[in-house]
Amino acid sequence: MLRPQDTATRERKSLTGLWQFALDGAGEGRSAEWFRRPLTGAREMAVPASFNDIAADAAVGDYVGDVWYQTTVRVPRGWDGRRVVLHFESATHRATVWVNDAEVVSHEGGYTPFEAEVTEHVQAGAEARITVVVNNTLSFQTIPPGVIEDTPDGKRQRYWHDFFNYAGLHRPVWLSATGRAHLTDVSVVAGLDGADGTVQYRIEAQDAAGAQVRVVLRDADGAEVATGTGARGTLTVDNVHRWAPGDGYLYDLEAQLVGEGGEVLDSYHQGVGVRTVAVDGTRFLINGEPFYFTGFGKHEDLPVIGKGHNDAYLLHDFELLKWIGANSFRTSHYPYAEAVLDCADRQGIVVIDETAAVGLNMGLGGGIFGGQGYTTFSPETVNDQTREVHAQAIRELVARDKNHPSVVLWSIANEPESDTEAAEHYFKPLFELTRELDPTRPVGFVNVMLAPYGKCRVSQFGDVVMLNRYYGWYTQTGELKAAELAWEEELEGWAGEGKPIIVTEYGADTYPGLHSVPPQPWSEEYQVAYLDMNHRVFDRIDAVVGEQVWNFADFATTSGIMRVGGNKKGVFTRDRQPKAAAWALRRRWRRDD
Ligand code: GCB
């Protein structure tokens, strides 16, 4: 699947804006065929945005079930005879779509794109009604998992991840047009050969009998540096400008479909960063050079719009990453909007790209300790069907993000149960699948402190060890000396595995404006002292090749006695103001300043 683009042969029309929106508490909309007419009793809803926080109403905020979105779009007159596609960058967690009265597509999984060709259902120059039923229910057969419980307060969605279950149309929606003969996929794999670069490409097309593929690679100034013909091939770039952390240099690969008479039937542009990634013993290499990750686990989370994509915050967050000296982040705990990865590509920020497999661990409640009375892996809970949904989530993630130079490592799950035989059986094939889909990037998963060194049975499958640890917060709370000893001892154990270690989470909840001497948990001073302790430990262990603080910013969670207006481990507040820790990290990460 190719993202909609405006090119010499393609057009796109954005469907972002205000749509009609209705809750379907009785679950009657599908059988009553709400898609056949304007939604009755509808209110307006912004797209892109989570629907939850827009209305000041708990009935919307905590709603579980089907919600309906509807809009009308006038198909451009000039699209007569064109192939028309309706493209959703995401619908959380699943959706079915109708164009006028015709059902055109359904999709499972809240963070990857899907589309349908709708040519036969629309008419150039005429309006089309687009109706989407989005469902936010989580079960043991969804990624992430959850269960619905009936309570005196109504239907409640329970889940084992520590962020609010925002839902809706979180990302842009597009109507786009191509010719009948069109490109359907572009894959690139870059390599280095001394000072030169190589770009292997593979182009796919449909309804293109008799047509030829031509590719043109241009540098950032638009100068042609290599060309090729045929659906597959390798281009060589003399004296290549490498993509590197802090230097997001991109070439542009234009793929063209050329007809028998030499006419360009389709044209698509793909950014290409020429860089290599490898693991060598305990080192993580980018372009053959050891790389040390600094940065954060982030969230897509904002006041009012929840997980809705917002370009202004996108840029501001990247400015703050630069300000603080971060060179990387993890897309905890789901694939982020593609615009985020594009920005990382352009700015030379390194990304650990994660699936939405979070909370496959019944030892954790809402990301916090405390069993929930379920067994993680069993025929009734996380089972073979769940694994297939998980596998599909991996396929869609790799298909979507394979060409991003910023993505250097796949994380196939966050903090699953990993100390049991059942976990080993569940995960082995998923690691194999990921490697088969993308042999060019290392693969890992993020280990939880319930499966410490010596107990984990899944880390054997990873190319790197990724650890989330809260010594000095969830354990040894307020006792940083004890925490330091215990943390170092565990890390020494992992270092003996001979793989690079990235500490993908360490953090302390901090209430902004709370101060104390001596540093007490929840104060800004404690967050600084806690991070300092962690850094002393990391600096003593060579195998540690990265530190990503939990979290970049405070974020919304379900309510609970462990959460004060959400998770407060942010180094920035939810509205992106720095806590004292932000200045401390800046001093450590930006030694130039
Ligand atoms: C974790 C989870 C993360 C939580 C965090 C916390 O280990 O991966 O989703 O938010 O801990 O703050 O408890």
PDB file of C-alpha atoms and ligand atoms in Angstrom, residues 162 333 367 414-415 468 470 474 505 550 555 563 567 569, ligand 1:
ATOM      1  CA  ASP A 162      -0.847   2.189  31.493  1.00  0.00           C
ATOM      2  CA  HIS A 333       3.440   1.484  22.851  1.00  0.00           C
ATOM      3  CA  GLY A 367       0.975  -1.132  33.771  1.00  0.00           C
ATOM      4  CA  ASN A 414       6.267  -4.128  25.517  1.00  0.00           C
ATOM      5  CA  GLU A 415       6.568  -5.935  28.844  1.00  0.00           C
ATOM      6  CA  ASN A 468      12.284  -1.274  31.573  1.00  0.00           C
ATOM      7  CA  TYR A 470      12.186   1.201  38.088  1.00  0.00           C
ATOM      8  CA  TYR A 474       8.461   0.784  42.234  1.00  0.00           C
ATOM      9  CA  GLU A 505      12.347   2.846  30.504  1.00  0.00           C
ATOM     10  CA  TRP A 550      10.121   7.169  30.839  1.00  0.00           C
ATOM     11  CA  PHE A 555       0.182  11.463  29.856  1.00  0.00           C
ATOM     12  CA  ARG A 563      -1.999   7.845  39.158  1.00  0.00           C
ATOM     13  CA  ASN A 567       1.126   9.251  34.719  1.00  0.00           C
ATOM     14  CA  LYS A 569       6.823  10.452  34.904  1.00  0.00           C
TER      15      LYS A 569
HETATM   16  C1  GCB B   1       6.076   0.440  32.428  1.00  0.00           C
HETATM   17  C2  GCB B   1       5.268   0.488  31.180  1.00  0.00           C
HETATM   18  C3  GCB B   1       4.721   1.865  30.896  1.00  0.00           C
HETATM   19  C4  GCB B   1       4.209   2.489  32.180  1.00  0.00           C
HETATM   20  C5  GCB B   1       5.370   2.615  33.129  1.00  0.00           C
HETATM   21  C6  GCB B   1       4.964   3.226  34.490  1.00  0.00           C
HETATM   22  O1  GCB B   1       6.868  -0.412  32.653  1.00  0.00           O
HETATM   23  O2  GCB B   1       5.958  -0.005  30.061  1.00  0.00           O
HETATM   24  O3  GCB B   1       3.701   1.754  29.948  1.00  0.00           O
HETATM   25  O4  GCB B   1       3.601   3.714  31.969  1.00  0.00           O
HETATM   26  O5  GCB B   1       5.907   1.360  33.388  1.00  0.00           O
HETATM   27  O6  GCB B   1       5.028   4.434  34.616  1.00  0.00           O
HETATM   28  O7  GCB B   1       4.573   2.476  35.369  1.00  0.00           O
END
